[in-house]
Coordinates of C-alpha atoms and ligand atoms in Angstrom, one line a residue:
M49 CA -43.1 5.6 -28.1
K50 CA -41.4 9.0 -27.7
L51 CA -40.7 10.4 -24.3
S52 CA -41.7 14.0 -23.8
N53 CA -38.9 16.3 -22.5
I54 CA -40.6 16.6 -19.2
N55 CA -40.8 12.9 -18.8
K56 CA -37.1 12.6 -19.8
K57 CA -36.2 15.2 -17.2
R58 CA -38.2 13.2 -14.6
I59 CA -36.4 10.0 -15.4
Y60 CA -33.0 11.8 -15.2
L61 CA -34.0 13.3 -11.9
F62 CA -35.0 9.9 -10.6
L63 CA -31.8 8.3 -11.8
Y64 CA -29.7 11.1 -10.2
L65 CA -31.6 10.6 -7.0
F66 CA -31.1 6.9 -7.2
L67 CA -27.4 7.2 -7.8
F68 CA -27.0 9.7 -5.1
L69 CA -28.7 7.4 -2.6
I70 CA -26.4 4.5 -3.6
V71 CA -23.2 6.7 -3.3
A72 CA -24.4 8.2 0.0
S73 CA -25.3 4.9 1.6
S74 CA -22.1 3.3 0.6
A75 CA -20.1 6.2 2.0
L76 CA -22.1 6.0 5.2
Y77 CA -21.6 2.2 5.2
A78 CA -17.8 2.6 4.7
Q79 CA -17.6 5.1 7.6
K80 CA -19.6 2.9 9.9
H81 CA -17.6 -0.1 9.0
T82 CA -14.8 -0.2 11.6
N83 CA -15.7 -3.0 14.0
E84 CA -14.8 -2.2 17.6
R85 CA -12.8 -5.3 18.0
A86 CA -10.4 -4.0 15.2
E87 CA -9.4 -0.9 17.1
W88 CA -6.2 -2.3 18.5
F89 CA -5.3 -3.4 14.9
I90 CA -5.8 0.2 13.6
D91 CA -3.6 1.6 16.3
A92 CA -0.9 -1.1 15.9
R93 CA -0.1 -0.2 12.2
F94 CA 2.9 -2.5 12.0
G95 CA 3.1 -6.3 12.2
M96 CA 5.2 -9.3 11.5
F97 CA 4.4 -12.0 9.1
I98 CA 6.2 -15.3 9.6
H99 CA 6.5 -17.9 6.8
W100 CA 8.1 -21.0 8.2
G101 CA 7.4 -24.6 7.6
I102 CA 8.8 -27.7 5.9
Y103 CA 9.6 -25.7 2.8
S104 CA 12.0 -23.6 4.8
G105 CA 14.3 -26.6 4.6
A106 CA 14.4 -26.5 0.8
E107 CA 15.4 -22.9 0.7
G108 CA 13.8 -22.5 -2.8
I109 CA 15.9 -25.3 -4.3
W110 CA 14.9 -28.9 -5.0
K111 CA 17.5 -31.4 -6.2
G112 CA 19.6 -28.6 -7.5
E113 CA 16.8 -26.9 -9.4
Q114 CA 15.5 -23.5 -8.4
I115 CA 11.8 -23.2 -7.8
R116 CA 9.8 -23.3 -11.1
H117 CA 8.3 -19.9 -10.9
N118 CA 9.8 -16.5 -11.2
N119 CA 7.9 -15.0 -8.3
E120 CA 10.4 -17.0 -6.1
Y121 CA 7.7 -18.0 -3.6
A122 CA 9.8 -20.7 -1.9
E123 CA 6.8 -22.0 0.1
W124 CA 5.3 -23.2 -3.2
I125 CA 8.1 -25.6 -4.0
Y126 CA 6.1 -28.7 -3.3
Y127 CA 3.6 -27.8 -5.9
R128 CA 5.8 -26.0 -8.4
N129 CA 8.5 -28.6 -8.6
N130 CA 6.0 -31.5 -8.3
I131 CA 7.6 -33.1 -5.3
D132 CA 6.6 -36.5 -4.0
K133 CA 4.8 -36.3 -0.7
K134 CA 7.1 -38.6 1.3
E135 CA 10.2 -37.0 -0.1
Y136 CA 8.8 -33.6 0.9
L137 CA 8.7 -34.8 4.5
N138 CA 12.4 -35.6 4.4
L139 CA 13.0 -31.9 4.4
L140 CA 12.1 -32.0 8.1
E141 CA 15.4 -33.5 8.7
R142 CA 17.0 -30.2 7.8
I143 CA 15.3 -28.5 10.7
N144 CA 17.7 -27.9 13.5
W145 CA 15.4 -28.3 16.4
D146 CA 17.9 -27.3 19.1
E147 CA 18.1 -23.8 17.5
V148 CA 14.5 -23.2 16.6
D149 CA 13.1 -20.9 19.1
P150 CA 9.9 -18.9 18.3
E151 CA 10.6 -16.6 21.2
E152 CA 13.5 -15.1 19.1
W153 CA 11.0 -14.2 16.4
V154 CA 8.9 -12.4 19.0
V155 CA 11.9 -10.6 20.4
L156 CA 12.8 -9.5 16.9
A157 CA 9.2 -8.2 16.3
K158 CA 9.4 -6.3 19.5
K159 CA 12.7 -4.7 18.6
A160 CA 11.3 -3.8 15.2
G161 CA 8.4 -2.0 16.8
M162 CA 5.9 -4.4 15.5
K163 CA 2.7 -5.0 17.5
Y164 CA 1.4 -8.3 16.2
I165 CA 2.6 -11.4 14.5
T166 CA 0.9 -13.7 12.0
L167 CA 2.4 -17.2 11.7
T168 CA 1.7 -19.6 8.9
A169 CA 0.1 -22.2 11.2
K170 CA -0.9 -24.2 8.1
H171 CA 0.3 -23.1 4.7
H172 CA -0.8 -24.5 1.3
D173 CA 1.2 -27.7 1.8
G174 CA -1.4 -28.6 4.4
F175 CA 1.2 -29.3 7.2
A176 CA 0.1 -28.1 10.6
L177 CA 2.7 -26.4 12.8
W178 CA 0.8 -27.5 15.9
D179 CA -0.3 -30.6 17.7
S180 CA -3.3 -31.4 15.5
K181 CA -5.4 -34.4 16.4
V182 CA -7.3 -33.9 13.1
S183 CA -4.4 -34.9 10.9
N184 CA -1.1 -36.7 11.5
Y185 CA 0.4 -34.3 9.0
N186 CA 1.7 -32.0 11.7
I187 CA 4.9 -31.0 13.3
T188 CA 4.4 -32.6 16.7
N189 CA 4.0 -35.9 15.1
H190 CA 7.2 -35.5 13.2
T191 CA 9.6 -34.2 15.9
T192 CA 11.1 -36.4 18.5
D193 CA 10.5 -34.0 21.4
K194 CA 7.0 -33.3 20.2
R195 CA 7.3 -29.6 19.4
D196 CA 4.3 -27.4 18.9
I197 CA 5.3 -24.2 17.2
V198 CA 1.9 -22.5 17.6
K199 CA 2.0 -23.1 21.3
E200 CA 5.5 -21.9 21.7
L201 CA 4.8 -18.8 19.7
A202 CA 1.6 -18.1 21.6
K203 CA 3.4 -18.3 24.9
A204 CA 6.2 -16.0 23.7
C205 CA 3.7 -13.5 22.3
R206 CA 1.9 -13.3 25.6
K207 CA 5.2 -12.9 27.5
H208 CA 6.3 -10.0 25.4
G209 CA 2.9 -8.3 24.9
I210 CA 2.6 -9.0 21.2
K211 CA -0.8 -9.8 19.6
L212 CA -1.0 -13.2 18.0
G213 CA -2.4 -14.0 14.5
L214 CA -2.5 -17.2 12.7
Y215 CA -2.4 -17.8 8.9
Y216 CA -4.5 -20.7 7.9
S217 CA -4.6 -21.8 4.2
H218 CA -8.3 -22.8 4.0
W219 CA -8.8 -22.8 0.3
V220 CA -5.6 -24.5 -0.9
D221 CA -4.5 -27.7 0.8
W222 CA -2.1 -30.0 -1.1
E223 CA -2.2 -32.7 1.5
H224 CA -5.9 -33.7 1.8
P225 CA -7.1 -35.8 -1.1
Y226 CA -10.0 -33.3 -1.6
G227 CA -8.3 -30.1 -0.7
W228 CA -7.8 -27.5 -3.5
D229 CA -4.7 -27.8 -5.6
H230 CA -4.5 -25.9 -8.8
S231 CA -4.2 -29.0 -10.9
R232 CA -7.9 -29.6 -10.0
E233 CA -8.6 -27.1 -12.8
I234 CA -7.6 -29.9 -15.1
Y235 CA -8.6 -32.9 -12.9
P236 CA -11.6 -31.6 -11.0
I237 CA -13.1 -32.7 -7.8
S238 CA -16.8 -32.4 -6.9
A239 CA -18.3 -29.9 -4.6
K240 CA -19.2 -32.8 -2.3
E241 CA -15.6 -34.0 -2.1
Y242 CA -14.4 -30.5 -1.4
D243 CA -17.0 -30.2 1.4
Q244 CA -15.6 -33.4 2.8
Y245 CA -12.2 -31.7 3.1
W246 CA -13.8 -28.7 4.6
Q247 CA -15.8 -30.6 7.2
E248 CA -13.1 -33.0 8.2
K249 CA -10.0 -30.8 8.1
V250 CA -10.7 -27.1 8.0
I251 CA -13.5 -26.9 10.5
P252 CA -12.0 -29.3 13.2
Q253 CA -8.5 -27.8 12.8
M254 CA -9.9 -24.3 13.2
Q255 CA -11.7 -25.6 16.3
E256 CA -8.3 -26.7 17.7
L257 CA -6.6 -23.5 17.0
L258 CA -9.4 -21.4 18.5
T259 CA -9.7 -23.6 21.6
N260 CA -6.2 -24.8 22.6
Y261 CA -4.0 -21.7 22.3
G262 CA -5.7 -19.0 24.4
D263 CA -6.7 -15.7 22.7
I264 CA -6.1 -15.6 19.0
D265 CA -6.1 -12.0 18.0
L266 CA -6.5 -12.5 14.3
M267 CA -7.1 -15.2 11.7
W268 CA -5.4 -14.6 8.4
F269 CA -6.9 -16.6 5.5
D270 CA -5.5 -16.7 2.1
M271 CA -7.7 -16.8 -0.9
W272 CA -6.9 -14.1 -3.4
L273 CA -10.1 -14.6 -5.4
H274 CA -13.6 -13.9 -4.5
H275 CA -15.4 -17.1 -3.4
S276 CA -17.6 -17.0 -6.4
E277 CA -14.5 -17.7 -8.6
S278 CA -13.4 -20.7 -6.4
I279 CA -14.7 -24.0 -5.4
I280 CA -15.6 -22.7 -1.9
T281 CA -19.2 -21.8 -1.3
K282 CA -20.3 -18.8 0.6
K283 CA -22.1 -21.1 3.0
Q284 CA -18.7 -22.7 3.9
L285 CA -17.1 -19.4 4.5
I286 CA -19.9 -18.3 6.7
Q287 CA -19.7 -21.5 8.6
L288 CA -16.0 -20.8 9.2
K289 CA -16.6 -17.2 10.2
E290 CA -19.4 -18.1 12.6
L291 CA -17.2 -20.7 14.2
I292 CA -14.6 -18.0 14.9
R293 CA -17.3 -15.6 16.2
E294 CA -18.5 -18.3 18.5
L295 CA -15.2 -19.5 19.9
Q296 CA -13.2 -16.2 19.9
P297 CA -15.5 -13.2 19.5
N298 CA -12.7 -10.8 19.6
C299 CA -10.6 -12.4 16.9
L300 CA -10.2 -10.4 13.7
V301 CA -10.8 -12.0 10.2
N302 CA -9.2 -10.7 7.0
S303 CA -10.9 -10.3 3.6
R304 CA -8.8 -13.0 2.0
L305 CA -11.2 -15.3 3.6
G306 CA -12.9 -14.8 0.3
L307 CA -15.5 -12.3 1.4
S308 CA -15.0 -8.7 0.8
I309 CA -15.7 -6.0 3.4
E310 CA -18.3 -4.6 1.0
E311 CA -20.1 -7.9 0.9
D312 CA -19.9 -8.7 4.6
S313 CA -19.2 -5.9 7.1
D314 CA -18.4 -8.5 9.7
V315 CA -15.1 -9.1 8.0
D316 CA -12.7 -6.9 10.0
F317 CA -10.0 -5.7 7.6
R318 CA -9.1 -5.9 4.0
T319 CA -5.8 -7.5 2.9
L320 CA -4.4 -6.0 -0.3
A321 CA -2.5 -8.1 -2.8
D322 CA 1.0 -9.4 -2.0
N323 CA 3.4 -6.4 -1.7
Q324 CA 0.7 -4.0 -2.9
L325 CA 0.8 -0.7 -1.1
G326 CA -2.2 1.5 -0.6
D327 CA -3.0 4.2 -3.2
K328 CA -6.0 5.8 -1.6
K329 CA -7.5 6.5 1.7
L330 CA -10.0 3.9 2.9
N331 CA -12.5 4.3 5.7
Y332 CA -12.2 0.8 7.0
P333 CA -9.1 -1.1 8.3
W334 CA -6.8 -2.5 5.7
Q335 CA -3.3 -4.0 5.4
S336 CA -0.5 -4.7 3.0
P337 CA 1.3 -7.9 3.4
A338 CA 4.9 -7.4 2.3
T339 CA 8.3 -9.1 1.9
V340 CA 11.8 -7.7 2.3
A341 CA 12.9 -9.4 -1.0
H342 CA 10.4 -11.4 -3.0
S343 CA 9.8 -14.8 -1.4
W344 CA 7.8 -15.4 1.8
G345 CA 9.5 -18.6 2.8
Y346 CA 13.3 -18.5 3.0
H347 CA 14.9 -18.7 -0.4
R348 CA 18.6 -18.8 -0.6
N349 CA 18.9 -17.1 -4.0
D350 CA 16.3 -14.4 -3.4
T351 CA 18.5 -11.5 -2.4
D352 CA 16.9 -8.4 -3.9
W353 CA 16.6 -6.7 -0.6
K354 CA 14.5 -3.6 -0.4
S355 CA 16.2 -0.8 1.5
T356 CA 15.2 0.2 5.0
T357 CA 14.2 3.6 3.6
F358 CA 11.9 2.0 1.2
L359 CA 10.3 -0.2 3.9
L360 CA 9.9 2.8 6.2
K361 CA 8.3 4.8 3.4
S362 CA 5.9 1.9 2.7
L363 CA 4.8 1.8 6.3
I364 CA 4.4 5.6 6.6
S365 CA 2.6 5.9 3.3
N366 CA 0.2 3.2 4.3
V367 CA -0.5 4.8 7.6
S368 CA -1.1 8.1 5.8
L369 CA -4.0 6.3 4.1
N370 CA -5.3 4.6 7.2
G371 CA -3.5 1.4 6.4
N372 CA -1.4 -1.2 8.1
Y373 CA 1.9 -2.8 7.1
M374 CA 2.7 -6.4 7.8
L375 CA 6.3 -7.3 6.9
N376 CA 7.4 -10.8 6.5
I377 CA 10.4 -12.7 7.8
G378 CA 11.2 -16.1 6.3
P379 CA 13.3 -17.8 9.0
R380 CA 15.7 -20.6 7.9
A381 CA 15.2 -24.2 8.9
N382 CA 17.2 -23.5 12.1
G383 CA 14.9 -20.7 13.0
N384 CA 17.5 -18.0 12.1
V385 CA 16.2 -14.9 10.5
P386 CA 18.4 -13.8 7.5
H387 CA 20.7 -11.0 8.6
E388 CA 19.5 -8.7 5.8
I389 CA 16.0 -9.0 7.2
S390 CA 16.8 -8.7 10.9
Q391 CA 19.1 -5.8 10.4
R392 CA 16.4 -3.8 8.5
L393 CA 13.8 -4.7 11.1
K394 CA 16.0 -3.5 13.9
D395 CA 16.8 -0.3 12.0
M396 CA 13.1 0.3 11.5
G397 CA 12.6 -0.4 15.2
K398 CA 15.2 2.2 16.1
W399 CA 13.4 4.8 14.0
L400 CA 10.1 3.8 15.5
S401 CA 11.4 4.0 19.0
I402 CA 12.0 7.7 18.4
N403 CA 9.3 8.6 15.8
G404 CA 6.6 6.0 16.7
A405 CA 4.1 8.7 17.7
S406 CA 3.6 9.4 14.0
I407 CA 2.7 5.8 13.3
Y408 CA 1.0 4.1 16.2
G409 CA -2.5 5.4 16.7
S410 CA -2.1 7.8 13.8
G411 CA -3.9 7.8 10.5
A412 CA -4.8 9.7 7.4
F413 CA -5.1 13.5 7.3
D414 CA -7.5 15.2 4.9
L415 CA -5.0 16.5 2.3
P416 CA -4.4 14.3 -0.7
K417 CA -1.6 11.7 -0.4
D418 CA 0.9 13.0 -3.0
Q419 CA 0.2 16.7 -2.7
H420 CA 3.6 17.5 -1.2
D421 CA 6.7 16.3 -3.0
W422 CA 8.7 16.1 0.2
G423 CA 6.7 13.2 1.8
N424 CA 3.6 12.1 3.6
I425 CA 1.5 13.4 6.4
T426 CA -0.1 11.4 9.2
Y427 CA -2.5 12.7 11.8
K428 CA -3.7 12.0 15.3
V429 CA -5.5 13.5 18.3
T430 CA -3.7 12.9 21.6
D431 CA -5.4 11.9 24.8
E432 CA -4.9 15.5 25.9
G433 CA -6.9 16.7 22.8
V434 CA -3.9 18.0 20.9
H435 CA -4.3 17.6 17.1
Q436 CA -0.9 16.6 15.7
L437 CA 0.2 16.5 12.1
F438 CA 3.3 14.5 11.4
L439 CA 5.2 15.7 8.3
H440 CA 7.4 12.9 7.1
I441 CA 10.3 14.3 5.1
Y442 CA 11.8 11.9 2.6
N443 CA 13.8 14.5 0.8
W444 CA 15.4 17.1 3.1
P445 CA 15.0 20.4 1.1
L446 CA 18.3 22.0 0.3
S447 CA 16.8 25.4 1.3
N448 CA 16.2 24.0 4.8
T449 CA 12.6 25.2 4.6
L450 CA 9.5 23.1 4.3
P451 CA 6.5 24.4 2.3
I452 CA 3.1 23.2 3.4
T453 CA 0.1 24.1 1.2
G454 CA -3.5 23.8 2.1
I455 CA -3.6 24.2 5.9
N456 CA -5.8 27.2 6.9
C457 CA -4.7 27.8 10.4
K458 CA -1.6 28.6 12.4
P459 CA -0.1 25.8 14.4
Q460 CA 0.4 26.4 18.1
K461 CA 3.7 24.7 18.0
V462 CA 6.1 23.2 15.5
Y463 CA 9.1 20.9 16.4
M464 CA 11.1 17.9 15.3
L465 CA 9.6 14.7 16.6
N466 CA 13.0 13.3 17.6
D467 CA 14.0 16.5 19.5
K468 CA 13.6 15.6 23.2
Q469 CA 13.5 19.3 24.2
K470 CA 10.9 20.0 21.6
R471 CA 12.7 23.2 20.5
V472 CA 10.3 25.3 18.5
L473 CA 11.0 25.6 14.8
P474 CA 10.3 29.1 13.4
Y475 CA 7.6 29.3 10.8
K476 CA 5.5 31.7 8.8
H477 CA 1.8 31.2 8.2
N478 CA -0.2 33.0 5.6
K479 CA -3.8 32.0 4.9
V480 CA -3.3 28.6 3.4
F481 CA 0.4 28.4 3.4
T482 CA 3.0 27.6 6.0
K483 CA 6.7 27.7 5.7
I484 CA 8.8 26.0 8.3
N485 CA 12.4 26.8 8.9
L486 CA 14.1 23.4 9.4
P487 CA 17.3 22.9 11.4
G488 CA 20.3 23.3 9.1
Y489 CA 21.0 19.6 9.0
Q490 CA 18.9 16.5 8.4
F491 CA 17.7 15.1 11.7
N492 CA 17.3 11.5 10.8
N493 CA 19.0 9.6 8.0
Y494 CA 15.9 7.7 6.9
V495 CA 12.9 9.9 7.4
S496 CA 12.7 13.1 9.5
V497 CA 9.5 14.0 11.1
V498 CA 8.2 17.5 11.9
V499 CA 5.2 17.9 14.2
M500 CA 2.7 20.6 13.9
E501 CA 0.3 21.0 16.8
F502 CA -3.1 22.5 16.8
D503 CA -5.8 22.8 19.5
S504 CA -8.6 21.8 17.1
K505 CA -8.6 19.9 13.8
P506 CA -6.9 22.1 11.2
E507 CA -9.2 23.1 8.4
I508 CA -7.9 22.8 4.9
T509 CA -8.3 24.3 1.5
E510 CA -8.8 21.7 -1.0
K511 CA -7.4 21.2 -4.5
L512 CA -4.5 23.6 -4.2
I513 CA -1.3 22.6 -6.1
A514 CA 1.4 22.5 -3.4
K515 CA 4.5 24.5 -3.7
N516 CA 7.3 22.1 -4.5
S517 CA 10.3 21.9 -2.2
D518 CA 12.4 23.5 -5.0
G519 CA 10.1 26.5 -4.9
G520 CA 8.0 25.9 -8.1
Y521 CA 4.6 24.6 -9.0
S522 CA 4.0 21.7 -11.4
F523 CA 0.8 21.4 -13.3
T524 CA -0.2 18.2 -15.1
S525 CA -3.3 16.4 -16.2
H526 CA -2.9 14.2 -13.2
N527 CA -3.0 16.9 -10.6
T528 CA -5.7 19.1 -12.2
A529 CA -9.1 19.4 -10.6
L530 CA -10.7 20.1 -13.9
K531 CA -10.1 19.1 -17.5
K532 CA -12.2 19.1 -20.6
G533 CA -11.9 18.4 -24.3
S534 CA -10.9 15.6 -26.6
F535 CA -7.8 13.9 -25.1
I536 CA -6.4 10.7 -23.6
D537 CA -4.2 10.5 -20.6
K538 CA -1.2 8.3 -21.2
E539 CA 0.9 6.5 -18.6
A540 CA 4.7 6.7 -18.6
Q541 CA 6.0 4.1 -21.0
K542 CA 8.5 1.4 -20.4
Y543 CA 11.7 2.6 -18.6
G544 CA 9.9 5.9 -18.3
T545 CA 11.5 7.2 -21.5
I546 CA 8.2 8.3 -22.9
P547 CA 6.8 10.3 -19.9
A548 CA 3.2 10.4 -18.8
H549 CA 1.4 12.9 -20.9
T550 CA -2.0 13.9 -22.3
K551 CA -2.6 13.3 -26.0
I552 CA -4.8 16.1 -27.3
K553 CA -6.5 15.3 -30.5
D554 CA -8.4 18.5 -30.9
R555 CA -9.1 20.7 -27.9
Y556 CA -8.1 20.6 -24.2
K557 CA -8.8 22.9 -21.3
S558 CA -7.6 22.5 -17.8
Q559 CA -7.4 24.5 -14.6
W560 CA -5.4 24.6 -11.4
K561 CA -5.3 26.7 -8.2
I562 CA -2.2 27.8 -6.4
Y563 CA -1.3 30.0 -3.5
I564 CA 1.5 32.5 -4.2
D565 CA 3.2 33.3 -0.9
D566 CA 6.2 35.1 -2.4
P567 CA 5.1 37.7 -5.0
G568 CA 7.4 38.8 -7.8
E569 CA 8.1 37.8 -11.3
Y570 CA 7.6 34.1 -12.2
A571 CA 8.6 32.3 -15.3
L572 CA 6.2 29.8 -17.0
D573 CA 7.5 26.8 -18.9
I574 CA 5.6 24.2 -20.8
S575 CA 6.8 20.7 -21.9
Y576 CA 5.1 18.9 -24.8
S577 CA 5.7 16.9 -28.0
Y578 CA 4.4 17.8 -31.4
Q579 CA 5.1 15.7 -34.4
A580 CA 4.0 17.9 -37.3
K581 CA 6.4 19.4 -39.8
N582 CA 5.4 23.0 -39.2
P583 CA 4.2 25.1 -36.3
G584 CA 0.5 24.8 -35.8
G585 CA -2.0 24.6 -33.0
K586 CA -2.1 27.0 -30.1
I587 CA -1.4 27.2 -26.4
K588 CA -3.1 29.8 -24.3
V589 CA -2.4 30.2 -20.6
K590 CA -4.4 32.6 -18.4
L591 CA -3.0 33.6 -15.0
D592 CA -3.9 36.5 -12.9
N593 CA -5.6 38.4 -15.7
K594 CA -2.6 37.9 -18.0
T595 CA -2.9 35.8 -21.1
I596 CA 0.1 34.1 -22.7
K597 CA -0.3 32.8 -26.2
E598 CA 2.0 30.7 -28.2
Y599 CA 2.1 28.6 -31.4
I600 CA 3.0 25.0 -31.0
S601 CA 6.4 24.1 -32.6
P602 CA 7.4 20.7 -33.9
T603 CA 9.7 19.0 -31.4
G604 CA 11.1 16.1 -33.5
L605 CA 12.3 12.8 -32.2
T606 CA 14.8 11.5 -29.8
V607 CA 16.7 8.2 -29.4
G608 CA 15.0 6.0 -26.7
E609 CA 17.9 3.6 -26.3
P610 CA 21.1 3.6 -28.3
N611 CA 21.3 1.1 -31.2
E612 CA 17.8 -0.3 -30.7
N613 CA 16.3 1.6 -33.5
W614 CA 13.9 3.0 -31.0
H615 CA 13.2 6.6 -32.0
I616 CA 10.5 8.2 -29.9
D617 CA 8.8 11.5 -29.5
R618 CA 10.9 14.2 -28.0
F619 CA 9.3 16.3 -25.2
N620 CA 10.7 19.8 -25.3
A621 CA 10.4 22.2 -22.5
S622 CA 10.5 25.9 -23.1
Q623 CA 9.6 29.1 -21.4
I624 CA 6.5 30.7 -22.8
G625 CA 6.2 33.8 -20.7
T626 CA 6.6 35.6 -17.3
I627 CA 4.0 36.8 -14.9
N628 CA 4.3 39.3 -12.2
F629 CA 2.4 38.6 -9.1
T630 CA 2.0 41.8 -7.1
K631 CA 0.5 40.3 -3.9
P632 CA 0.2 37.0 -2.1
G633 CA -3.0 35.1 -2.7
I634 CA -4.8 32.3 -4.4
Y635 CA -4.6 32.4 -8.2
K636 CA -6.2 30.3 -10.9
I637 CA -4.2 29.1 -13.8
S638 CA -6.0 27.9 -16.9
L639 CA -4.5 26.2 -19.9
Q640 CA -6.1 25.8 -23.3
I641 CA -4.5 23.8 -26.1
N642 CA -5.9 23.6 -29.6
A643 CA -4.2 20.9 -31.7
K644 CA -4.0 21.1 -35.5
E645 CA -2.8 18.5 -38.0
E646 CA -1.2 16.3 -35.4
P647 CA -2.1 15.6 -31.8
V648 CA -0.3 17.6 -29.1
K649 CA 1.2 15.6 -26.3
F650 CA 1.1 17.9 -23.3
Q651 CA 3.3 16.9 -20.3
W652 CA 3.5 19.8 -17.8
L653 CA 3.5 23.4 -17.0
W654 CA 6.0 24.7 -14.5
L655 CA 5.8 28.0 -12.7
E656 CA 8.8 29.2 -10.8
K657 CA 10.3 32.5 -9.5
R658 CA 13.7 32.4 -11.0
K659 CA 16.4 34.8 -11.8
T660 CA 17.6 33.6 -15.2
R661 CA 15.0 34.3 -17.8
L662 CA 15.3 32.3 -21.0
Ligands
GLC80 C1 0.0 -15.7 -1.6 C2 0.8 -17.0 -1.7 C3 1.4 -17.4 -0.4 C4 1.8 -16.4 0.6 C5 0.8 -15.2 0.6 C6 1.2 -14.1 1.4 O1 -1.3 -16.0 -1.3 O2 0.1 -18.0 -2.3 O3 2.4 -18.3 -0.6 O4 1.7 -17.0 1.8 O5 0.5 -14.8 -0.7 O6 0.4 -13.0 1.3

């Protein structure tokens, strides 16, 4: 049966409508998602994760052998190194109980500017850090003076005004005969057996935690798969979640429970993968769990410490996408936090004590995340109704001026966040472009923050390529709003020696928009690789009614790495023309590349007002 054209059109119309409804309803759903009880969490932005338990005594080494996995997760040593259960308990002897004081962790969190703590109440080893009546496999039972770490931590958190979260490994449990352990993939247990573990350990232990320790502000579960890929049933997860709702209605639950926010809007926030930072704005609460080196539990050989700058940037970048950042400490068996961690945390705290306004209670602004090369923007509305944009400068521009592209209105006031006197910074605003004159020296060695204040939400112009802090504009396939033709976008290769580029087989067209604030003569460069013997193919660039045409020349090869016989495409940059902009304004730039014989690998166009012409 052949469909008439009218019928086809009807079907397409129907399909479009259907798709539109799906997209619209999921957008609406995402917007509506934030549960009221999660509001404190959104404002808090920065929390502490604590991995401490029996494994802390092993420090990532068992009988002289380092943990058998290169992710260095020291808390996995029992499983990875196939340790005998009784022997594992011997590690408790390494804990120096006179020194272990959870209040010190809370004080450190406070100094670091963190607003909540999540402690591994029970990690995968199944050992409870509280006085559990459900299983003898708990800390109170194994210490002479009957310590209860959850209780001590809860008390200290309350004393210092820090929210309390508990990590509970619900899926994996290496202690219970029917808990999940990855070797069950080879030696299975039945669903019935697993349910026995669930009903006799998970549920009653959760009851204890939610009844005996006052308010628990969040429960952090840890299953990095969707429940359908695990032995856990949805029914069991719902049972667990309902128990939480019943006993502690204000307690938050994370998505590693095994239920995604999309599937169950009653889940309060999404947890990304370990050490995964956000890459896009989400309209529901989310969080990155992160370590300062690699391991979560203390590991004596794990010393690849991230810099304070990196940690601060991770926090800021997450907040600029509406996210949270939970940074881990792995205290030693005597409770001490490694110097490298505590020092970084205190430095972050110092920065936050001055610049915290840009983090706490702040979130994403409408401009795209990586639009500006100098850093990230966060946004908030103060109680007084002032709309504040916080411009986090990672690279202090040599020119001492900061270009901001895409904001349509003039700010009422511009100042450095750490300047108590709020001295105004001079700026120029023109349509969609603002140029701020920064002080002649960098204000903060990690990240400096400029505040722009408005009396209503600043409108933006979308899809403009921002002026770079060196004064130029960079156009790539990645930042274009429009591209057509026969091409494949390629990622940067190993070591970045082969840069990200677009492989054009036949034809390629692309377009960008810019705002020129500073008219005059600009030079246009292009970078590409072309592996044919002779010139061929064509480049055409149109800008402000001027067309620049050029044949594509062969670029040859280059050595990727000496003596490795690794000879790779050379990407050559050359100037292909100049353009004279006579007045400020928004301009379109369009690029057309026609490849011949061989594909053209286009990398970037670069437009810059410069004195030296090539
Ligand atoms: C993973 C690991 C676990 C760690 C957690 C932190 O799930 O199994 O050891 O506690 O990540 O995010």
